[in-house]
Coordinates of C-alpha atoms in Angstrom, one line a residue:
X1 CA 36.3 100.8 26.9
X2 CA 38.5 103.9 27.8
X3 CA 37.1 106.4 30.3
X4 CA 37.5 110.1 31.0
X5 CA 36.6 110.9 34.9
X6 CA 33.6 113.7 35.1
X7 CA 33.0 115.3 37.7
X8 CA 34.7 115.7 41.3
X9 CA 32.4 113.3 43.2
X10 CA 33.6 112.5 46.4
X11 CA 34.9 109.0 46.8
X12 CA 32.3 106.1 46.1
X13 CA 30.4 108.5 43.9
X14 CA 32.1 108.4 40.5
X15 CA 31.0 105.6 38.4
X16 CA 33.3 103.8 35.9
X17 CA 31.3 101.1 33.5
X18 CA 32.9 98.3 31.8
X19 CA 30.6 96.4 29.8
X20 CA 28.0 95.8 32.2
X21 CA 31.0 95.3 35.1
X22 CA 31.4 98.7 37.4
X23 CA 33.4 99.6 39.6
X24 CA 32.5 102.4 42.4
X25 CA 35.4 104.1 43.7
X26 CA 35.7 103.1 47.3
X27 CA 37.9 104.1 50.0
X28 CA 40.8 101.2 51.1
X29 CA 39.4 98.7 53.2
X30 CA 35.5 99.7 52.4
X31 CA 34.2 96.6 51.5
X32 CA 31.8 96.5 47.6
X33 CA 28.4 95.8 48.0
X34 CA 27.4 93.9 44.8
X35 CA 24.7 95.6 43.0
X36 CA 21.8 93.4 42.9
X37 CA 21.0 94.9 39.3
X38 CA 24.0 93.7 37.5
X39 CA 24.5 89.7 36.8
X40 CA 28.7 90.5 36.7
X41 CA 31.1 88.2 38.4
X42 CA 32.2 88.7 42.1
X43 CA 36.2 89.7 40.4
X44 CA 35.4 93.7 40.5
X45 CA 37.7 95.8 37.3
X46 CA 41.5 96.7 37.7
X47 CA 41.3 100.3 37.2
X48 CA 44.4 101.5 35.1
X49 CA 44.6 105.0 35.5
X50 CA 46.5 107.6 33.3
X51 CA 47.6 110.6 34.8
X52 CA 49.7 112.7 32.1
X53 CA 49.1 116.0 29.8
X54 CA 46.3 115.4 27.7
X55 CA 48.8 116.6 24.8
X56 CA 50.2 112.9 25.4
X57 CA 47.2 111.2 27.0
X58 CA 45.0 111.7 23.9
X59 CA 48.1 110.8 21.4
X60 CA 47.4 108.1 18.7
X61 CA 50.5 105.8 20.5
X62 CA 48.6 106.1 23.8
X63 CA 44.8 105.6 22.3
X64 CA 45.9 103.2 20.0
X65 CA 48.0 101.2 22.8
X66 CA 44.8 101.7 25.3
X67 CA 42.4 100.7 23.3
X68 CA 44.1 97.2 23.0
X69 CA 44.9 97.1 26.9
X70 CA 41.0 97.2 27.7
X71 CA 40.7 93.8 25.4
X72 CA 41.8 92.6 28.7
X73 CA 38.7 91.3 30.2
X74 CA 39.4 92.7 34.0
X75 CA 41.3 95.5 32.9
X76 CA 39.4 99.5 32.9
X77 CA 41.5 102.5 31.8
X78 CA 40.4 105.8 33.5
X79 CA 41.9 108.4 31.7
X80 CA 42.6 111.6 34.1
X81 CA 40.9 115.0 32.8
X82 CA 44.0 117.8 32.0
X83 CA 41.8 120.5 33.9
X84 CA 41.7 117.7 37.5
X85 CA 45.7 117.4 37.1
X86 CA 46.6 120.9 37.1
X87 CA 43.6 122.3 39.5
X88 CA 42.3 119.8 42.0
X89 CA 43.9 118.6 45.2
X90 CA 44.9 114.8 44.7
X91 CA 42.3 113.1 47.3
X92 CA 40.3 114.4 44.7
X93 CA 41.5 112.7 41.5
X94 CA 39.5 109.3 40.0
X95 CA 40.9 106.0 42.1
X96 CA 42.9 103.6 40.9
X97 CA 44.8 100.3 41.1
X98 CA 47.5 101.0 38.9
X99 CA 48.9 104.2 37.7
X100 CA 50.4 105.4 34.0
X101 CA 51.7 108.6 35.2
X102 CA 54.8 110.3 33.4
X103 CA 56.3 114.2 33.3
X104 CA 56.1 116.3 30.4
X105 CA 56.2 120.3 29.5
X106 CA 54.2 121.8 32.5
X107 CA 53.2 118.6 34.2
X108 CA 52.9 119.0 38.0
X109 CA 55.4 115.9 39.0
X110 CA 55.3 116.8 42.8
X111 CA 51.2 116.7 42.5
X112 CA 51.5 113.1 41.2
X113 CA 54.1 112.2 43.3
X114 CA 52.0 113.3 46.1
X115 CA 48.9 110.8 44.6
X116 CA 51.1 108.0 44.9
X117 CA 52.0 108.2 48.6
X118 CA 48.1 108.9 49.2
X119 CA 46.7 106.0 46.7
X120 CA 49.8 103.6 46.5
X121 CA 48.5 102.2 43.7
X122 CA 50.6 99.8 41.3
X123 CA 53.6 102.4 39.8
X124 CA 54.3 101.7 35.5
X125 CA 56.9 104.5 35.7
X126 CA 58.5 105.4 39.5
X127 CA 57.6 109.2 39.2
X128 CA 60.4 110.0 42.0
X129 CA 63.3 109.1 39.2
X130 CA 61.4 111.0 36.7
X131 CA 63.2 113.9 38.6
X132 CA 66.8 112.5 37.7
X133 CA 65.6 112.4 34.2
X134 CA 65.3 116.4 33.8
X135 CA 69.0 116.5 34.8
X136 CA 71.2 115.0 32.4
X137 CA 73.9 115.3 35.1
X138 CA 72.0 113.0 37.2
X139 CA 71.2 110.6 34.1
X140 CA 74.5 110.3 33.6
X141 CA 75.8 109.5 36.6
X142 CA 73.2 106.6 37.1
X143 CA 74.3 105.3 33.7
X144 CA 78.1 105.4 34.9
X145 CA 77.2 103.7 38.0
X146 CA 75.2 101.2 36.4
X147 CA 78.7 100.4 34.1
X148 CA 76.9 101.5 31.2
X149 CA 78.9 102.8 28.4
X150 CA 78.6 106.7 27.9
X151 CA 80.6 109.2 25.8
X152 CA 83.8 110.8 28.2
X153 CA 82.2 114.4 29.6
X154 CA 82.3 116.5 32.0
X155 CA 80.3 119.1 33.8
X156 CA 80.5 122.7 34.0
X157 CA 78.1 123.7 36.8
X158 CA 78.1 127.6 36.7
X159 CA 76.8 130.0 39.8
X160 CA 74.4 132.1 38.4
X161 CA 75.6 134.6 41.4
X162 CA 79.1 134.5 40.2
X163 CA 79.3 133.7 36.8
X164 CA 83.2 134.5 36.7
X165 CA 83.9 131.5 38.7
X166 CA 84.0 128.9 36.0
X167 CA 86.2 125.7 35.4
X168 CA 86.6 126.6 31.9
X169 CA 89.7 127.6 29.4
X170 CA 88.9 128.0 26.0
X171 CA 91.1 127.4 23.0
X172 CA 90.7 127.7 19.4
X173 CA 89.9 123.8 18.7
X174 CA 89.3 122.8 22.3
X175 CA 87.9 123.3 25.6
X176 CA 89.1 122.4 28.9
X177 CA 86.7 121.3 31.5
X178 CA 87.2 120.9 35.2
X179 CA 91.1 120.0 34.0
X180 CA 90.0 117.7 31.4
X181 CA 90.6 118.8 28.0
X182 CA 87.9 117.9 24.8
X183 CA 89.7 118.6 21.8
X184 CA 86.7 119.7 18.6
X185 CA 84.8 118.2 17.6
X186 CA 82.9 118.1 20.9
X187 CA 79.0 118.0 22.1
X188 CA 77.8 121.0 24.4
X189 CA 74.6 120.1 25.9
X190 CA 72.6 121.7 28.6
X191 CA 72.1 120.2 32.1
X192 CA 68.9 120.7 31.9
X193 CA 67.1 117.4 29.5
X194 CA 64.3 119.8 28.8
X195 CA 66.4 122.2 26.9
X196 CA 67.1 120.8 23.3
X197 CA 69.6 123.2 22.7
X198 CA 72.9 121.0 21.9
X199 CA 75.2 122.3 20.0
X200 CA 78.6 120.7 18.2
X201 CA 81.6 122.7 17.7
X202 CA 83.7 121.6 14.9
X203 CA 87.6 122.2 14.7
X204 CA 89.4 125.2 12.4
X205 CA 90.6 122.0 9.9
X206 CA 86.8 121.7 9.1
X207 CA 85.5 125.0 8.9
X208 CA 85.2 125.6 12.3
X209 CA 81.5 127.1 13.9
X210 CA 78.7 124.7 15.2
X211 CA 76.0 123.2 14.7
X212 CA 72.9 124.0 17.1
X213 CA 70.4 121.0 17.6
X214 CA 67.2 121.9 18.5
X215 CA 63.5 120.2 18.8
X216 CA 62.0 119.5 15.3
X217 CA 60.2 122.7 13.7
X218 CA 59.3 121.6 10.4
X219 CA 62.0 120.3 8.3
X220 CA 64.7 121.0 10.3
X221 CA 66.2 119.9 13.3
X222 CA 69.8 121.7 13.6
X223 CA 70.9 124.7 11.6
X224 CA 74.7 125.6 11.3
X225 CA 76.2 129.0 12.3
X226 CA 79.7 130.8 12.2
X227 CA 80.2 130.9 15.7
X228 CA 82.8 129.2 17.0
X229 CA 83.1 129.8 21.0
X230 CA 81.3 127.9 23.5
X231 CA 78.3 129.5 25.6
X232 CA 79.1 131.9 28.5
X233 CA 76.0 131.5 30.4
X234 CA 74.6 128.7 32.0
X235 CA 75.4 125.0 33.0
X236 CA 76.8 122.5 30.2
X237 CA 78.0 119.4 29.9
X238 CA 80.5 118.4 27.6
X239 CA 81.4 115.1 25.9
X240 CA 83.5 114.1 23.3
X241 CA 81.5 113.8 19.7
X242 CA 80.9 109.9 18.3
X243 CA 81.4 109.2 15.1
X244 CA 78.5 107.3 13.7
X245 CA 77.3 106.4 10.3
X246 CA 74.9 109.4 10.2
X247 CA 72.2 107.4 12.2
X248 CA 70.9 107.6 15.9
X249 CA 69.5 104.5 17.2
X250 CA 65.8 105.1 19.2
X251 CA 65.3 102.2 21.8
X252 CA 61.8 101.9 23.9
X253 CA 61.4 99.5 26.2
X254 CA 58.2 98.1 27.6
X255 CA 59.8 96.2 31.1
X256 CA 63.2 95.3 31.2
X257 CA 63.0 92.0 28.1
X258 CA 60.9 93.9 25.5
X259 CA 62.7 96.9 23.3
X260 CA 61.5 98.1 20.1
X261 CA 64.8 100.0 18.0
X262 CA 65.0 102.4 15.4
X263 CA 67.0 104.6 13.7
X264 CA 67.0 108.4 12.0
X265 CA 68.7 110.4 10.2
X266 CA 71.2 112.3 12.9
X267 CA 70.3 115.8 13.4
X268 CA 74.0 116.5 13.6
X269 CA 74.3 116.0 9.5
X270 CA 72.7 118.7 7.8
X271 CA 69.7 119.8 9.9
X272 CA 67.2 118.7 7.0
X273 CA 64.5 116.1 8.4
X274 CA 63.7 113.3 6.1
X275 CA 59.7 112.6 5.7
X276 CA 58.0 110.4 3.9
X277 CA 54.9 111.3 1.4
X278 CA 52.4 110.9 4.7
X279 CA 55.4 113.8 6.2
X280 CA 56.1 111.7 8.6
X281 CA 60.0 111.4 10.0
X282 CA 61.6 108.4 8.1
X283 CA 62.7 105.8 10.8
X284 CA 64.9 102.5 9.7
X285 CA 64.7 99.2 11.2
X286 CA 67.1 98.5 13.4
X287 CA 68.1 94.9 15.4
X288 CA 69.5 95.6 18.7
X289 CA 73.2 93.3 19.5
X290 CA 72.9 91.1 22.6
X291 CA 74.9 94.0 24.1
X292 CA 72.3 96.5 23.1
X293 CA 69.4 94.3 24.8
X294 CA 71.5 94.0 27.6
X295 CA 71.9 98.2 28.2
X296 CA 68.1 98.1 26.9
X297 CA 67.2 95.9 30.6
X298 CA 69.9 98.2 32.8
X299 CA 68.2 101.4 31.5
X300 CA 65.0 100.5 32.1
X301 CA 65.8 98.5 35.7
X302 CA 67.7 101.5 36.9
X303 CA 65.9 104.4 35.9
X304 CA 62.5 102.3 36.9
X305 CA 60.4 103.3 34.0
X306 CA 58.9 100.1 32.7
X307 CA 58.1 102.7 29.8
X308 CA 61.2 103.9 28.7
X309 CA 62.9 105.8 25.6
X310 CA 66.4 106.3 25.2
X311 CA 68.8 106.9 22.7
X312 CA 72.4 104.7 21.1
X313 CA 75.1 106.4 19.3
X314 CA 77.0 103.4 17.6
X315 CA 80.1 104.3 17.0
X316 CA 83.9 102.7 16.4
X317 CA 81.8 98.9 16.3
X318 CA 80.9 100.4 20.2
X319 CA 76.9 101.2 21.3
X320 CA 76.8 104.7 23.6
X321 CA 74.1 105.7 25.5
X322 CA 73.5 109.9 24.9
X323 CA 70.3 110.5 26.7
X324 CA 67.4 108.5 28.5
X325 CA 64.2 110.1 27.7
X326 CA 61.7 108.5 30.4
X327 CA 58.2 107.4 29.4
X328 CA 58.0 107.3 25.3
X329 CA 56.0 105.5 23.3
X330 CA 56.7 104.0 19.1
X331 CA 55.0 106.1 16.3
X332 CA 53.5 104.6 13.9
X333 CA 53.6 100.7 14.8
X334 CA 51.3 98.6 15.1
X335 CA 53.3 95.2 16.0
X336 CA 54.7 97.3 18.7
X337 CA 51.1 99.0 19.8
X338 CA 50.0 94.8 20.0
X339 CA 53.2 94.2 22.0
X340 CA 52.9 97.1 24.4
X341 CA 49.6 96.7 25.6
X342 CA 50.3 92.6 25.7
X343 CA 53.2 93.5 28.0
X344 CA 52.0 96.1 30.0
X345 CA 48.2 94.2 30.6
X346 CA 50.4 91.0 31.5
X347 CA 52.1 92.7 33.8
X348 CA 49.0 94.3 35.5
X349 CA 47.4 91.1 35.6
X350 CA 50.5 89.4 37.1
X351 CA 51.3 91.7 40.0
X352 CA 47.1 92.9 40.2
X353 CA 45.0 89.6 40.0
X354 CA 45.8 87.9 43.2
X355 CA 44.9 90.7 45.5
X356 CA 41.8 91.1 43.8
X357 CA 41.3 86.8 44.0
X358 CA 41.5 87.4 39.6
X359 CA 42.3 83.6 38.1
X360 CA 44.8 84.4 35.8
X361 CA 47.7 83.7 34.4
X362 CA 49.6 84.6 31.8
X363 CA 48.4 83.1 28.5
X364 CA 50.8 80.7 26.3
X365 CA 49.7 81.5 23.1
X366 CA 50.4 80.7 20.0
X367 CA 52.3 83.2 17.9
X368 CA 49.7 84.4 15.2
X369 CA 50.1 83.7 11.6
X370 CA 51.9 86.0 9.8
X371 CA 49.5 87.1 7.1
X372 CA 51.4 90.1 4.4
X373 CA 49.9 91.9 1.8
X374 CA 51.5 91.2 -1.6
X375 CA 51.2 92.2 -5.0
X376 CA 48.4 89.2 -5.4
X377 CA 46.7 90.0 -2.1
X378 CA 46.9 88.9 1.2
X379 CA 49.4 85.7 1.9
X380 CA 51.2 84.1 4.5
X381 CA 54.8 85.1 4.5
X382 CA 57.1 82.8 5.2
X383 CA 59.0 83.3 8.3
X384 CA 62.4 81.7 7.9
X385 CA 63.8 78.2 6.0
X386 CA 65.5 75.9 8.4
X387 CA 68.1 73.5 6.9
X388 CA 70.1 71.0 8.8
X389 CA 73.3 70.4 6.5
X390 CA 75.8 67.1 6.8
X391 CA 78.1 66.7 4.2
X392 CA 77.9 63.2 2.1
X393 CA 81.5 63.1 1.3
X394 CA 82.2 59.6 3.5
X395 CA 85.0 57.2 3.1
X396 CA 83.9 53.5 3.0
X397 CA 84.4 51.2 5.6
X398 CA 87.2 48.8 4.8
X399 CA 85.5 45.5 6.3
X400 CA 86.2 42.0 6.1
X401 CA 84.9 39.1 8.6
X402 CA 86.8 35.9 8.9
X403 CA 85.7 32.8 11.5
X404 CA 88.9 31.6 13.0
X405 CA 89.9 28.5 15.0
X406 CA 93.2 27.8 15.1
X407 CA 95.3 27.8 18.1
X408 CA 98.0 30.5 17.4
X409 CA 94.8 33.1 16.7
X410 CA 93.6 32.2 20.5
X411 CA 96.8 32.6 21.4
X412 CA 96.8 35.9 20.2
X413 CA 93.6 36.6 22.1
X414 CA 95.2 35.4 25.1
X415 CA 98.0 37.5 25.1
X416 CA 96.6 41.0 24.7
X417 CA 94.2 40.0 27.5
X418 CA 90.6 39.1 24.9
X419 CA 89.5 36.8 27.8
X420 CA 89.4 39.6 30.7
X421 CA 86.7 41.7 28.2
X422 CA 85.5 39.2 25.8
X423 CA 86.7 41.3 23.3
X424 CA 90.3 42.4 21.4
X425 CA 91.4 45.6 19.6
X426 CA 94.3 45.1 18.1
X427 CA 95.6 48.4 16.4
X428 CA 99.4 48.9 16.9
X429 CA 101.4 47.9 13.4
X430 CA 103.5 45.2 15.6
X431 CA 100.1 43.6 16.6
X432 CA 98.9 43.7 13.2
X433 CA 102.0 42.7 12.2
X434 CA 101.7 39.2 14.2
X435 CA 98.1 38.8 12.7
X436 CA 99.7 38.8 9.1
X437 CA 102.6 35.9 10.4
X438 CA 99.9 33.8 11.8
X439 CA 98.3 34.4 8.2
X440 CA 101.7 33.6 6.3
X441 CA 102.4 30.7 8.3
X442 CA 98.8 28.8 7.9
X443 CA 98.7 29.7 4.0
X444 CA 102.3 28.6 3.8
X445 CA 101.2 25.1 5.6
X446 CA 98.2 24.5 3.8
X447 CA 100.2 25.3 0.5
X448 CA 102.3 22.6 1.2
X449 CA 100.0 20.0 2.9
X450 CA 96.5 19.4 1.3
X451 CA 95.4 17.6 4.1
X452 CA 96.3 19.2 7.1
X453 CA 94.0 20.4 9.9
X454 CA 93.8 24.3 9.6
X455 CA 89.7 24.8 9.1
X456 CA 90.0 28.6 8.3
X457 CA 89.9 28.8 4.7
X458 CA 92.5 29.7 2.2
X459 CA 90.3 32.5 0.2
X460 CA 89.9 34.2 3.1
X461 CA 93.3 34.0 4.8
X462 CA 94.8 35.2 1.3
X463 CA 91.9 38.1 1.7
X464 CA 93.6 38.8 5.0
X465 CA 97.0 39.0 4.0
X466 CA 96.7 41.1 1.5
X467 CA 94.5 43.3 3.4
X468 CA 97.2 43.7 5.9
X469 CA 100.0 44.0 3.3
X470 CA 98.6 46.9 2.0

């Protein structure tokens, strides 16, 4: 069961149930007395707390992706009240073990960051990094130093005191930056990740103007407009534009081996969002490339957000990483909701359960049958069609076995050395070649003498012969 936290009791006073389990909030090292009342095991709850705008704390991702985390028998989630975040000191926030905690429009980061260093409970998301993440400067320069693969840019840091002093020149289809020039069509974004604002200027050969990108309103997510010069005011950085199919590729991670991708229509084709009849933004499936998964895992190790959305521009058979949102969850899945709260309870339990003597660990199981709904009701798909494949196209074996006993056959033997291994390959034509005398010599004896003593006999000699002949 998922719990809001009411009231501001002081600590040891706010009571969180779990199905006859509780847990009272006590300060570190304060031993709990077991309450004679309850018949629950000695193990006391893991409290997950989660400390974000209720905007994204009562989403459908995050209730639908809690409600499967509490399945987990040790696990409570305590869901922190908007009104506690934004006006209550932090030693007066609910307790708990491990902490959900991630920035969004007018969330106080230096509060939360402050509950950590009091609480130190278990961190899903470092909220220190979730600093970096508001600057796409600083995003970018952890994704260079990481080797990741970004668009070429560069930054145009203006003083707000002296606006005149600016590393830019401006021509008619291109910019130059710091030295570096960006020929149109080029991306103008600003430094700022909460500002949505990125437009793309496009060259005189195709029009020239822009087109401004801005945060879904509607059915429209960019609009285009005449003008062709770059902004005068404020910080930018600018990259070269990738040419993709008209797709952007959505990755979210939960830990550094699980990613979920997607893609969308770009916002940088017409502007016009596609929905489907429930008007909900049309997503395709997409399967990440080795590579991909492997930029997937730097991402999320680097920036330290277990929970972490960013986005790939594949272009020219190469994947770009363009931005790193921080802590986002999947719409509208429910294999990923099932896989999310697997991971993230797993991970709980794994790092959680020992200190609070938990037995636990992580269950093998097996993968559920798929079950799809068809056109004749519900069935169980089949998953693939394994085939192991040899060709039958073989040549026979050209065989024959003949017992042998005259002398000049063991002398044979001797002389390639048959008595050192018991054994005698004899391959080369000249060897084969003094087989077929040996052969010709005992047929031609027993051809002329009837009584002689050659014991092999003469159906199988001739056999041998001709065998060799051919």
């Amino acid at each position: 069961s998922v719990f809001a936290y009411e009231g501001h009791q002081g600590p040891g006073e706010g009571i969180m149930k779990n199905e006859g389990e509780m847990r009272k909030g006590e300060e570190e090292g304060q031993e709990k007395e077991e309450d004679e009342d309850y018949d629950s095991p000695p193990e006391r709850q893991i409290v997950v707390g989660i400390c974000s705008m209720m905007k994204k704390s009562k989403s459908k991702p995050m209730t639908q992706i809690l409600e499967r985390l509490c399945k987990f028998e040790y696990i409570t989630v305590v869901i922190f009240p908007e009104e506690v975040i934004l006006n209550e000191p932090v030693d007066k926030w609910p307790l708990c073990d491990c902490l959900v905690s991630f920035h969004s429009k007018g969330f106080p980061l230096d509060k939360a960051v402050e509950y950590a260093n009091l609480r130190n409970p278990l961190l899903i998301n470092d909220l220190n990094m979730q600093y970096y993440i508001q600057d796409r400067r600083e995003v970018y320069r952890i994704l260079q130093e990481e080797g990741i693969d970004l668009p070429r840019y560069a930054v145009l840091t203006r003083d707000p005191d002296r606006p005149e002093e600016c590393n830019l020149v401006e021509g008619e289809d291109h910019v130059e930056v710091n030295g570096e020039v960006f020929p149109k069509p080029f991306v103008e974004k600003p430094v700022c990740a909460e500002d949505h604002n990125v437009y793309i200027y496009y060259p005189t050969s195709a029009g020239g103007g822009s087109q401004r990108l801005f945060r879904k309103i509607g059915s429209r997510s960019s609009v285009y407009s005449p003008e062709s010069c770059v902004r005068k005011t404020g910080s930018y950085i600018y990259e070269e534009f990738m040419p993709t199919d008209g797709t952007d590729v959505k990755v979210y991670t939960v830990g550094p081996d699980y990613a979920h991708a997607e893609a969308r229509k770009s916002p940088a084709l017409d502007g016009k969002v596609e929905r489907d009849s429930e008007g909900k933004e049309i997503r395709y499936p997409v399967m990440l490339t080795a590579m991909e998964k492997l930029v997937a895992r730097k991402v999320c190790l680097a920036f330290k957000q277990t929970v972490c959305g960013f986005d790939l521009l594949r272009a020219n058979g190469h994947s770009f990483v363009c931005d790193v949102n921080g802590f986002s969850f999947v719409k509208n899945s429910m294999k990923y909701y099932d896989d999310c709260a697997k991971v993230l309870g797993n991970m709980v339990m794994r790092e959680l359960a020992p200190q609070f003597h938990i037995p636990w660990s992580i269950p093998m199981e097996a993968e559920d049958i798929p079950i799809v709904p068809t056109t004749s009701g519900t069935m169980m798909e089949l998953r693939c069609v394994i085939a192991i494949i040899r060709h039958g196209d073989r040549t026979p074996k050209q065989k024959m076995k003949m017992e042998v006993r005259h002398p000049l056959f063991f002398e044979l033997f001797e002389k390639y050395g048959g008595y050192k291994s018991g054994k005698l390959k004899l391959k080369k034509p000249k060897q084969l070649q003094e087989v077929l005398d040996i052969a010709r010599l005992l047929l031609a004896e027993l051809g002329q003498h009837t009584d002689c003593e050659i014991e092999e006999k003469k159906g199988k000699l001739e056999q041998l012969k001709t065998v060799l002949e051919m």
